[in-house]
Amino acid sequence: MYDDNLEHSNEYGYGAPPDDVHGTEGDTDYDRSYYKMPEVVKKFLTYFRNCINEGLVFEIQNLYETTFPKLTDQYFEKRSWPDEADVAHLVDNDTVFLTLYKELYYRHIYARISGGPTLEQRFNSFFNYCDLFNYILSANQPVPLELPDQWLWELIDEFVYQFQSFAQYRARLLKKTPEEMDTLNANNKVWYVLCVLNVLHSLVDKSNIKRQLEVYASGGDPESVAGDFGRHSLYKMLGYFSLVGLLRLHSLLGDYYQAIKLANALVVLSSTAEDGEIEVLENIELHKKTQYSHVPACQISTSYYVGFAYMMMRRYSDAIRTFSSILLYIQRTKQLFQSRTYQNDQINKQTDQMYHLLAICLVLHPQCIDESIQQVLREKNYHEKMYKMQYGDLAEFESCFLFACPKFLSPAPPAANAKPDDYVKEAIQHQTQVFMDEVRQQKMLPTIRSYLKLYTTLPLSKLATFMSQAQRQENSWDLDKEMKALSIHLLCFKHKMKNVVWSKGSSGLDGKFQSGSELDFYIDLDMIHIADTKVAHRYGDFFIRKIIKFEELNRKLHQIKI
Amino acid sequence: MAEAMRQTVATMLKGIERYNPDNLPTLQRYVETQSRENAYDLEANLAVLKLYQFDPQTYNVEITSQILLKALTNFPHTDFVLCKCLLNEKRLMESPVDHIMYLADVLERCDFETFWNRVHSMPELCSRIVGFHDSIRKFVCHVVGITFQTVEKSVLAQLLGGVDGKPFIALRVVLAKLRALVPHATVRHWVNKYGWREESNNLVFIANQDENIKTKNITEKIDFESSAAIMAALR
């Protein structure tokens, strides 16, 4: 039942979905009759198809990234692109092109049409993806198709997004008509989670991408293990992006173990340039351009989900390392993301989310990070939030988490007999609950830390007195009781600050227990001995940059001939 | 038995096969084997919870409880959190899962005394998991080992909880009072196991912590490569 989902969708074939989904054929006919396609759009479509057929990747990239959005703004701001039927005769009924075209067509509807896609459009978009993946996956030899990486990435990303969007739509039972419910119940294989997983796994397997990445990471030639399909750029990149798609999907379902495990190869890749804790901060070219990492949105998305999974697994050092290295990368290539395009909006949102997650991690696990990232966190917005969280404001923790977390899903739709209600928030509430339980367990730690920071040795009884200052006015105060409570908090402090930290060469899931936070202590009978980390100011980097700049200027001045 | 199953199960967890509902009976049996034979396989257990998540009708509260209790035995690893994330709010409130949630919470807070009291008050819950108490004591020793240089024996005894295998009797209160006195043999066992040392005055020496836990000074280091660039420019 879980295996034949792809085949299953075959029976719908190209453009012949079951009757109940295509009930409005007449209306679209009517609309079409007085819509005249602008000449420039006609020309664009014909040219687009020719480029794809001839495999002119750079030209396709240009059409995809520049012309298509431009025409969208000009002619299709508030309406969908022309229907398949209007386009088919322009491109000689080229089925592959039409499938690709429909992918863009539905994506545009999801993104721009107010009210979002109808149930019918959601179904048809799903069938269209099945057609596309069937074409790619069921071939005996690699299909003659080449697309720019940016497109392939957005294709996989969109596929997961549309699944997410459908699951949310499905969980909202309140505004559904009985007919819609019937259609949904009769077609429960559409956008079914196993089907989505199956597609992504098949693309990963077909391309041998995991093996390729292993060989690549150990310095070998990935081509040697790629196989017929994996050598082909289309399959290789689809395989790579599917790994990231799986990472996202697992995170949305709260399966952080699988997320980290599947993203293993990706983690190893992005961290090969990193070395130890402090050196990481000094390495400027953290994300060296590799053949897999030239789609910034993909790199950023990977780090977001990996970092988030680490945070939920209480591996704060790893989360902080992941977030700060990608944020540094974003900071240094900022000019790339400044223009407002559909791609950059997403990147900027995710950047802001990652700063929030980093802030949460640093409150729970204070640690020294790169100065330029620290600078951003000192700005008013983040500074205030961090301050509140440090003082145990649980509501602030929750609102930061809710802003920054992925939009979690329940994989199974509400039961058929469930009472009409809105189930969409359930999954998010649950993950928030899990996170807040953790925060509540650690609630006393920042206060303890703030006292310990002031001393190198401190008797237990003295700290207990500090800790209970608020209640001391009352008569019920009892030093023994307070000391007992304090001892428990101190054990908890040690336990929570000792976490698994990834070490070079091991898989992303493994690591050693380390105390990575800046303050540590031990108890000798009744005395707490405290060890703090002192960081000297760093001038070297600053001066090196300035000297090089000055030399550059000097050289230019010398070249000027008067 | 558990070892033999581990191989079979490993093939059931590869790729898309992990989501095959036909594997559920085997995986559930494997969970029970783990409880009986004091074995542990997080990945297989997560796969069970995953299958419950995909098809809520197959949910089995008995198996889930065992998975959660087994996750407690693997503290300080965060296995329990991983399991919890695959359940949902309603499931967490059902009995006996709610009791296990409470146990996990006090254990995370390192309130060991409360933990042991609760465990002793419902012995039937944890007794199905062979080696449960000792696994928790391992975690206690982990925390003790990273926290103390020297500790009073009575404190250590309290953290390690009561003696194993005490039959549940109605005179729980009396027993609780006795418990602080009872486990000297147990304490000695764990002290030896971790290479700690009993000293005079009823103290236990754990380790020389000042070797590992000391103030760090991070000073600036400028490596050869970055200064080489400047020297080249100044030439």
PDB file of N, CA and C in Angstrom, chain B residues 4-84:
ATOM      1  N   ALA B   4      19.743 -10.999  18.138  1.00  0.00           N
ATOM      2  CA  ALA B   4      19.342 -11.618  16.870  1.00  0.00           C
ATOM      3  C   ALA B   4      18.328 -10.735  16.155  1.00  0.00           C
ATOM      4  N   MET B   5      17.411 -10.158  16.925  1.00  0.00           N
ATOM      5  CA  MET B   5      16.373  -9.326  16.309  1.00  0.00           C
ATOM      6  C   MET B   5      16.949  -8.028  15.747  1.00  0.00           C
ATOM      7  N   ARG B   6      17.974  -7.545  16.403  1.00  0.00           N
ATOM      8  CA  ARG B   6      18.552  -6.259  15.990  1.00  0.00           C
ATOM      9  C   ARG B   6      18.880  -6.235  14.494  1.00  0.00           C
ATOM     10  N   GLN B   7      19.439  -7.371  14.017  1.00  0.00           N
ATOM     11  CA  GLN B   7      19.795  -7.464  12.591  1.00  0.00           C
ATOM     12  C   GLN B   7      18.564  -7.381  11.692  1.00  0.00           C
ATOM     13  N   THR B   8      17.561  -8.213  12.026  1.00  0.00           N
ATOM     14  CA  THR B   8      16.330  -8.238  11.231  1.00  0.00           C
ATOM     15  C   THR B   8      15.700  -6.861  11.198  1.00  0.00           C
ATOM     16  N   VAL B   9      15.652  -6.265  12.378  1.00  0.00           N
ATOM     17  CA  VAL B   9      14.986  -4.972  12.486  1.00  0.00           C
ATOM     18  C   VAL B   9      15.728  -3.899  11.706  1.00  0.00           C
ATOM     19  N   ALA B  10      17.057  -3.970  11.710  1.00  0.00           N
ATOM     20  CA  ALA B  10      17.848  -2.954  11.004  1.00  0.00           C
ATOM     21  C   ALA B  10      17.436  -2.853   9.539  1.00  0.00           C
ATOM     22  N   THR B  11      17.139  -4.002   8.917  1.00  0.00           N
ATOM     23  CA  THR B  11      16.741  -3.943   7.506  1.00  0.00           C
ATOM     24  C   THR B  11      15.349  -3.332   7.348  1.00  0.00           C
ATOM     25  N   MET B  12      14.551  -3.410   8.430  1.00  0.00           N
ATOM     26  CA  MET B  12      13.204  -2.840   8.364  1.00  0.00           C
ATOM     27  C   MET B  12      13.217  -1.324   8.503  1.00  0.00           C
ATOM     28  N   LEU B  13      14.364  -0.774   8.843  1.00  0.00           N
ATOM     29  CA  LEU B  13      14.408   0.667   9.115  1.00  0.00           C
ATOM     30  C   LEU B  13      15.090   1.433   7.995  1.00  0.00           C
ATOM     31  N   LYS B  14      15.453   0.718   6.940  1.00  0.00           N
ATOM     32  CA  LYS B  14      16.189   1.365   5.858  1.00  0.00           C
ATOM     33  C   LYS B  14      15.240   2.074   4.904  1.00  0.00           C
ATOM     34  N   GLY B  15      15.550   3.317   4.599  1.00  0.00           N
ATOM     35  CA  GLY B  15      14.809   4.058   3.577  1.00  0.00           C
ATOM     36  C   GLY B  15      13.324   4.070   3.816  1.00  0.00           C
ATOM     37  N   ILE B  16      12.575   3.880   2.756  1.00  0.00           N
ATOM     38  CA  ILE B  16      11.119   3.989   2.818  1.00  0.00           C
ATOM     39  C   ILE B  16      10.503   2.810   3.573  1.00  0.00           C
ATOM     40  N   GLU B  17      11.254   1.729   3.695  1.00  0.00           N
ATOM     41  CA  GLU B  17      10.792   0.539   4.397  1.00  0.00           C
ATOM     42  C   GLU B  17      10.410   0.850   5.851  1.00  0.00           C
ATOM     43  N   ARG B  18      11.018   1.901   6.402  1.00  0.00           N
ATOM     44  CA  ARG B  18      10.737   2.304   7.781  1.00  0.00           C
ATOM     45  C   ARG B  18       9.243   2.591   8.000  1.00  0.00           C
ATOM     46  N   TYR B  19       8.545   2.962   6.945  1.00  0.00           N
ATOM     47  CA  TYR B  19       7.152   3.371   7.098  1.00  0.00           C
ATOM     48  C   TYR B  19       6.177   2.269   6.705  1.00  0.00           C
ATOM     49  N   ASN B  20       6.694   1.077   6.509  1.00  0.00           N
ATOM     50  CA  ASN B  20       5.831  -0.030   6.107  1.00  0.00           C
ATOM     51  C   ASN B  20       5.059  -0.556   7.321  1.00  0.00           C
ATOM     52  N   PRO B  21       3.731  -0.369   7.318  1.00  0.00           N
ATOM     53  CA  PRO B  21       2.955  -0.769   8.493  1.00  0.00           C
ATOM     54  C   PRO B  21       3.009  -2.278   8.752  1.00  0.00           C
ATOM     55  N   ASP B  22       3.366  -3.066   7.740  1.00  0.00           N
ATOM     56  CA  ASP B  22       3.463  -4.519   7.942  1.00  0.00           C
ATOM     57  C   ASP B  22       4.546  -4.889   8.953  1.00  0.00           C
ATOM     58  N   ASN B  23       5.501  -3.989   9.147  1.00  0.00           N
ATOM     59  CA  ASN B  23       6.587  -4.277  10.086  1.00  0.00           C
ATOM     60  C   ASN B  23       6.204  -4.027  11.540  1.00  0.00           C
ATOM     61  N   LEU B  24       5.071  -3.366  11.739  1.00  0.00           N
ATOM     62  CA  LEU B  24       4.717  -2.938  13.095  1.00  0.00           C
ATOM     63  C   LEU B  24       4.705  -4.076  14.120  1.00  0.00           C
ATOM     64  N   PRO B  25       4.051  -5.235  13.818  1.00  0.00           N
ATOM     65  CA  PRO B  25       4.031  -6.313  14.820  1.00  0.00           C
ATOM     66  C   PRO B  25       5.440  -6.738  15.254  1.00  0.00           C
ATOM     67  N   THR B  26       6.345  -6.892  14.289  1.00  0.00           N
ATOM     68  CA  THR B  26       7.712  -7.281  14.629  1.00  0.00           C
ATOM     69  C   THR B  26       8.373  -6.229  15.506  1.00  0.00           C
ATOM     70  N   LEU B  27       8.205  -4.973  15.117  1.00  0.00           N
ATOM     71  CA  LEU B  27       8.848  -3.892  15.871  1.00  0.00           C
ATOM     72  C   LEU B  27       8.295  -3.816  17.290  1.00  0.00           C
ATOM     73  N   GLN B  28       6.992  -4.067  17.432  1.00  0.00           N
ATOM     74  CA  GLN B  28       6.400  -4.033  18.767  1.00  0.00           C
ATOM     75  C   GLN B  28       6.924  -5.182  19.621  1.00  0.00           C
ATOM     76  N   ARG B  29       7.075  -6.350  19.003  1.00  0.00           N
ATOM     77  CA  ARG B  29       7.633  -7.477  19.743  1.00  0.00           C
ATOM     78  C   ARG B  29       9.060  -7.160  20.194  1.00  0.00           C
ATOM     79  N   TYR B  30       9.754  -6.462  19.315  1.00  0.00           N
ATOM     80  CA  TYR B  30      11.138  -6.082  19.611  1.00  0.00           C
ATOM     81  C   TYR B  30      11.193  -5.166  20.836  1.00  0.00           C
ATOM     82  N   VAL B  31      10.213  -4.261  20.948  1.00  0.00           N
ATOM     83  CA  VAL B  31      10.146  -3.375  22.122  1.00  0.00           C
ATOM     84  C   VAL B  31      10.016  -4.216  23.389  1.00  0.00           C
ATOM     85  N   GLU B  32       9.127  -5.213  23.355  1.00  0.00           N
ATOM     86  CA  GLU B  32       8.920  -6.052  24.542  1.00  0.00           C
ATOM     87  C   GLU B  32      10.179  -6.850  24.877  1.00  0.00           C
ATOM     88  N   THR B  33      10.861  -7.302  23.836  1.00  0.00           N
ATOM     89  CA  THR B  33      12.117  -8.019  24.068  1.00  0.00           C
ATOM     90  C   THR B  33      13.128  -7.117  24.765  1.00  0.00           C
ATOM     91  N   GLN B  34      13.181  -5.870  24.307  1.00  0.00           N
ATOM     92  CA  GLN B  34      14.120  -4.928  24.939  1.00  0.00           C
ATOM     93  C   GLN B  34      13.819  -4.770  26.423  1.00  0.00           C
ATOM     94  N   SER B  35      12.532  -4.671  26.765  1.00  0.00           N
ATOM     95  CA  SER B  35      12.160  -4.514  28.179  1.00  0.00           C
ATOM     96  C   SER B  35      12.578  -5.732  28.990  1.00  0.00           C
ATOM     97  N   ARG B  36      12.388  -6.912  28.402  1.00  0.00           N
ATOM     98  CA  ARG B  36      12.681  -8.142  29.128  1.00  0.00           C
ATOM     99  C   ARG B  36      14.159  -8.402  29.271  1.00  0.00           C
ATOM    100  N   GLU B  37      14.911  -8.049  28.226  1.00  0.00           N
ATOM    101  CA  GLU B  37      16.318  -8.464  28.190  1.00  0.00           C
ATOM    102  C   GLU B  37      17.294  -7.318  28.445  1.00  0.00           C
ATOM    103  N   ASN B  38      16.761  -6.196  28.904  1.00  0.00           N
ATOM    104  CA  ASN B  38      17.612  -5.052  29.207  1.00  0.00           C
ATOM    105  C   ASN B  38      18.486  -4.663  28.005  1.00  0.00           C
ATOM    106  N   ALA B  39      17.865  -4.654  26.822  1.00  0.00           N
ATOM    107  CA  ALA B  39      18.550  -4.187  25.617  1.00  0.00           C
ATOM    108  C   ALA B  39      17.914  -2.852  25.228  1.00  0.00           C
ATOM    109  N   TYR B  40      18.515  -2.177  24.261  1.00  0.00           N
ATOM    110  CA  TYR B  40      17.941  -0.883  23.893  1.00  0.00           C
ATOM    111  C   TYR B  40      18.256  -0.529  22.454  1.00  0.00           C
ATOM    112  N   ASP B  41      17.248  -0.041  21.730  1.00  0.00           N
ATOM    113  CA  ASP B  41      17.418   0.350  20.341  1.00  0.00           C
ATOM    114  C   ASP B  41      16.512   1.533  20.040  1.00  0.00           C
ATOM    115  N   LEU B  42      17.052   2.722  20.219  1.00  0.00           N
ATOM    116  CA  LEU B  42      16.251   3.940  20.064  1.00  0.00           C
ATOM    117  C   LEU B  42      15.637   4.040  18.679  1.00  0.00           C
ATOM    118  N   GLU B  43      16.427   3.737  17.667  1.00  0.00           N
ATOM    119  CA  GLU B  43      15.965   3.951  16.310  1.00  0.00           C
ATOM    120  C   GLU B  43      14.728   3.116  15.989  1.00  0.00           C
ATOM    121  N   ALA B  44      14.740   1.869  16.437  1.00  0.00           N
ATOM    122  CA  ALA B  44      13.587   1.001  16.202  1.00  0.00           C
ATOM    123  C   ALA B  44      12.374   1.527  16.964  1.00  0.00           C
ATOM    124  N   ASN B  45      12.595   1.991  18.183  1.00  0.00           N
ATOM    125  CA  ASN B  45      11.485   2.483  18.981  1.00  0.00           C
ATOM    126  C   ASN B  45      10.863   3.743  18.388  1.00  0.00           C
ATOM    127  N   LEU B  46      11.712   4.605  17.854  1.00  0.00           N
ATOM    128  CA  LEU B  46      11.188   5.807  17.208  1.00  0.00           C
ATOM    129  C   LEU B  46      10.363   5.433  15.980  1.00  0.00           C
ATOM    130  N   ALA B  47      10.791   4.371  15.285  1.00  0.00           N
ATOM    131  CA  ALA B  47      10.044   3.929  14.105  1.00  0.00           C
ATOM    132  C   ALA B  47       8.640   3.469  14.497  1.00  0.00           C
ATOM    133  N   VAL B  48       8.520   2.839  15.657  1.00  0.00           N
ATOM    134  CA  VAL B  48       7.191   2.417  16.136  1.00  0.00           C
ATOM    135  C   VAL B  48       6.311   3.642  16.366  1.00  0.00           C
ATOM    136  N   LEU B  49       6.873   4.624  17.071  1.00  0.00           N
ATOM    137  CA  LEU B  49       6.087   5.834  17.348  1.00  0.00           C
ATOM    138  C   LEU B  49       5.704   6.543  16.052  1.00  0.00           C
ATOM    139  N   LYS B  50       6.612   6.470  15.074  1.00  0.00           N
ATOM    140  CA  LYS B  50       6.350   7.085  13.780  1.00  0.00           C
ATOM    141  C   LYS B  50       5.153   6.411  13.100  1.00  0.00           C
ATOM    142  N   LEU B  51       5.129   5.091  13.151  1.00  0.00           N
ATOM    143  CA  LEU B  51       4.021   4.367  12.525  1.00  0.00           C
ATOM    144  C   LEU B  51       2.701   4.694  13.236  1.00  0.00           C
ATOM    145  N   TYR B  52       2.752   4.859  14.550  1.00  0.00           N
ATOM    146  CA  TYR B  52       1.549   5.293  15.277  1.00  0.00           C
ATOM    147  C   TYR B  52       1.118   6.683  14.814  1.00  0.00           C
ATOM    148  N   GLN B  53       2.125   7.522  14.571  1.00  0.00           N
ATOM    149  CA  GLN B  53       1.826   8.895  14.164  1.00  0.00           C
ATOM    150  C   GLN B  53       1.132   8.912  12.790  1.00  0.00           C
ATOM    151  N   PHE B  54       1.591   8.044  11.886  1.00  0.00           N
ATOM    152  CA  PHE B  54       1.010   8.005  10.542  1.00  0.00           C
ATOM    153  C   PHE B  54      -0.358   7.348  10.548  1.00  0.00           C
ATOM    154  N   ASP B  55      -0.558   6.369  11.395  1.00  0.00           N
ATOM    155  CA  ASP B  55      -1.852   5.702  11.448  1.00  0.00           C
ATOM    156  C   ASP B  55      -2.305   5.590  12.908  1.00  0.00           C
ATOM    157  N   PRO B  56      -2.974   6.640  13.406  1.00  0.00           N
ATOM    158  CA  PRO B  56      -3.326   6.705  14.828  1.00  0.00           C
ATOM    159  C   PRO B  56      -4.139   5.499  15.311  1.00  0.00           C
ATOM    160  N   GLN B  57      -4.798   4.796  14.394  1.00  0.00           N
ATOM    161  CA  GLN B  57      -5.623   3.662  14.825  1.00  0.00           C
ATOM    162  C   GLN B  57      -4.800   2.508  15.383  1.00  0.00           C
ATOM    163  N   THR B  58      -3.535   2.447  15.006  1.00  0.00           N
ATOM    164  CA  THR B  58      -2.710   1.334  15.473  1.00  0.00           C
ATOM    165  C   THR B  58      -2.068   1.624  16.827  1.00  0.00           C
ATOM    166  N   TYR B  59      -2.306   2.832  17.370  1.00  0.00           N
ATOM    167  CA  TYR B  59      -1.643   3.264  18.600  1.00  0.00           C
ATOM    168  C   TYR B  59      -1.863   2.266  19.740  1.00  0.00           C
ATOM    169  N   ASN B  60      -0.769   1.931  20.440  1.00  0.00           N
ATOM    170  CA  ASN B  60      -0.835   0.986  21.535  1.00  0.00           C
ATOM    171  C   ASN B  60      -0.183   1.616  22.763  1.00  0.00           C
ATOM    172  N   VAL B  61      -1.009   1.897  23.768  1.00  0.00           N
ATOM    173  CA  VAL B  61      -0.524   2.660  24.911  1.00  0.00           C
ATOM    174  C   VAL B  61       0.483   1.842  25.728  1.00  0.00           C
ATOM    175  N   GLU B  62       0.295   0.529  25.743  1.00  0.00           N
ATOM    176  CA  GLU B  62       1.186  -0.359  26.503  1.00  0.00           C
ATOM    177  C   GLU B  62       2.609  -0.318  25.937  1.00  0.00           C
ATOM    178  N   ILE B  63       2.702  -0.481  24.616  1.00  0.00           N
ATOM    179  CA  ILE B  63       4.015  -0.442  23.961  1.00  0.00           C
ATOM    180  C   ILE B  63       4.644   0.943  24.115  1.00  0.00           C
ATOM    181  N   THR B  64       3.819   1.979  23.933  1.00  0.00           N
ATOM    182  CA  THR B  64       4.333   3.337  24.060  1.00  0.00           C
ATOM    183  C   THR B  64       4.941   3.561  25.441  1.00  0.00           C
ATOM    184  N   SER B  65       4.257   3.081  26.494  1.00  0.00           N
ATOM    185  CA  SER B  65       4.785   3.252  27.851  1.00  0.00           C
ATOM    186  C   SER B  65       6.142   2.590  27.989  1.00  0.00           C
ATOM    187  N   GLN B  66       6.257   1.397  27.414  1.00  0.00           N
ATOM    188  CA  GLN B  66       7.548   0.705  27.510  1.00  0.00           C
ATOM    189  C   GLN B  66       8.643   1.489  26.800  1.00  0.00           C
ATOM    190  N   ILE B  67       8.296   2.030  25.622  1.00  0.00           N
ATOM    191  CA  ILE B  67       9.284   2.817  24.875  1.00  0.00           C
ATOM    192  C   ILE B  67       9.725   4.018  25.703  1.00  0.00           C
ATOM    193  N   LEU B  68       8.752   4.678  26.346  1.00  0.00           N
ATOM    194  CA  LEU B  68       9.083   5.868  27.124  1.00  0.00           C
ATOM    195  C   LEU B  68       9.933   5.510  28.346  1.00  0.00           C
ATOM    196  N   LEU B  69       9.580   4.402  29.015  1.00  0.00           N
ATOM    197  CA  LEU B  69      10.371   3.992  30.182  1.00  0.00           C
ATOM    198  C   LEU B  69      11.789   3.614  29.760  1.00  0.00           C
ATOM    199  N   LYS B  70      11.894   2.936  28.622  1.00  0.00           N
ATOM    200  CA  LYS B  70      13.223   2.593  28.126  1.00  0.00           C
ATOM    201  C   LYS B  70      14.027   3.868  27.820  1.00  0.00           C
ATOM    202  N   ALA B  71      13.336   4.890  27.313  1.00  0.00           N
ATOM    203  CA  ALA B  71      14.033   6.151  27.021  1.00  0.00           C
ATOM    204  C   ALA B  71      14.560   6.783  28.309  1.00  0.00           C
ATOM    205  N   LEU B  72      13.817   6.598  29.426  1.00  0.00           N
ATOM    206  CA  LEU B  72      14.300   7.110  30.712  1.00  0.00           C
ATOM    207  C   LEU B  72      15.614   6.434  31.092  1.00  0.00           C
ATOM    208  N   THR B  73      15.732   5.158  30.753  1.00  0.00           N
ATOM    209  CA  THR B  73      16.939   4.433  31.145  1.00  0.00           C
ATOM    210  C   THR B  73      18.171   4.905  30.369  1.00  0.00           C
ATOM    211  N   ASN B  74      17.955   5.709  29.326  1.00  0.00           N
ATOM    212  CA  ASN B  74      19.116   6.167  28.548  1.00  0.00           C
ATOM    213  C   ASN B  74      19.477   7.621  28.837  1.00  0.00           C
ATOM    214  N   PHE B  75      18.979   8.148  29.962  1.00  0.00           N
ATOM    215  CA  PHE B  75      19.463   9.462  30.391  1.00  0.00           C
ATOM    216  C   PHE B  75      20.982   9.373  30.562  1.00  0.00           C
ATOM    217  N   PRO B  76      21.760  10.400  30.400  1.00  0.00           N
ATOM    218  CA  PRO B  76      21.407  11.789  30.112  1.00  0.00           C
ATOM    219  C   PRO B  76      21.137  12.087  28.638  1.00  0.00           C
ATOM    220  N   HIS B  77      21.115  11.096  27.783  1.00  0.00           N
ATOM    221  CA  HIS B  77      20.765  11.364  26.386  1.00  0.00           C
ATOM    222  C   HIS B  77      19.324  11.833  26.311  1.00  0.00           C
ATOM    223  N   THR B  78      19.006  12.606  25.270  1.00  0.00           N
ATOM    224  CA  THR B  78      17.687  13.222  25.189  1.00  0.00           C
ATOM    225  C   THR B  78      16.680  12.356  24.428  1.00  0.00           C
ATOM    226  N   ASP B  79      16.849  11.051  24.496  1.00  0.00           N
ATOM    227  CA  ASP B  79      15.931  10.146  23.800  1.00  0.00           C
ATOM    228  C   ASP B  79      14.474  10.396  24.179  1.00  0.00           C
ATOM    229  N   PHE B  80      14.277  10.699  25.461  1.00  0.00           N
ATOM    230  CA  PHE B  80      12.910  10.888  25.919  1.00  0.00           C
ATOM    231  C   PHE B  80      12.242  12.055  25.192  1.00  0.00           C
ATOM    232  N   VAL B  81      12.982  13.130  25.002  1.00  0.00           N
ATOM    233  CA  VAL B  81      12.440  14.294  24.288  1.00  0.00           C
ATOM    234  C   VAL B  81      12.074  13.902  22.856  1.00  0.00           C
ATOM    235  N   LEU B  82      12.956  13.115  22.232  1.00  0.00           N
ATOM    236  CA  LEU B  82      12.699  12.696  20.849  1.00  0.00           C
ATOM    237  C   LEU B  82      11.404  11.898  20.762  1.00  0.00           C
ATOM    238  N   CYS B  83      11.176  11.007  21.726  1.00  0.00           N
ATOM    239  CA  CYS B  83       9.952  10.210  21.738  1.00  0.00           C
ATOM    240  C   CYS B  83       8.729  11.103  21.959  1.00  0.00           C
ATOM    241  N   LYS B  84       8.887  12.011  22.901  1.00  0.00           N
ATOM    242  CA  LYS B  84       7.783  12.892  23.261  1.00  0.00           C
ATOM    243  C   LYS B  84       7.319  13.715  22.057  1.00  0.00           C
TER     244      LYS B  84
END
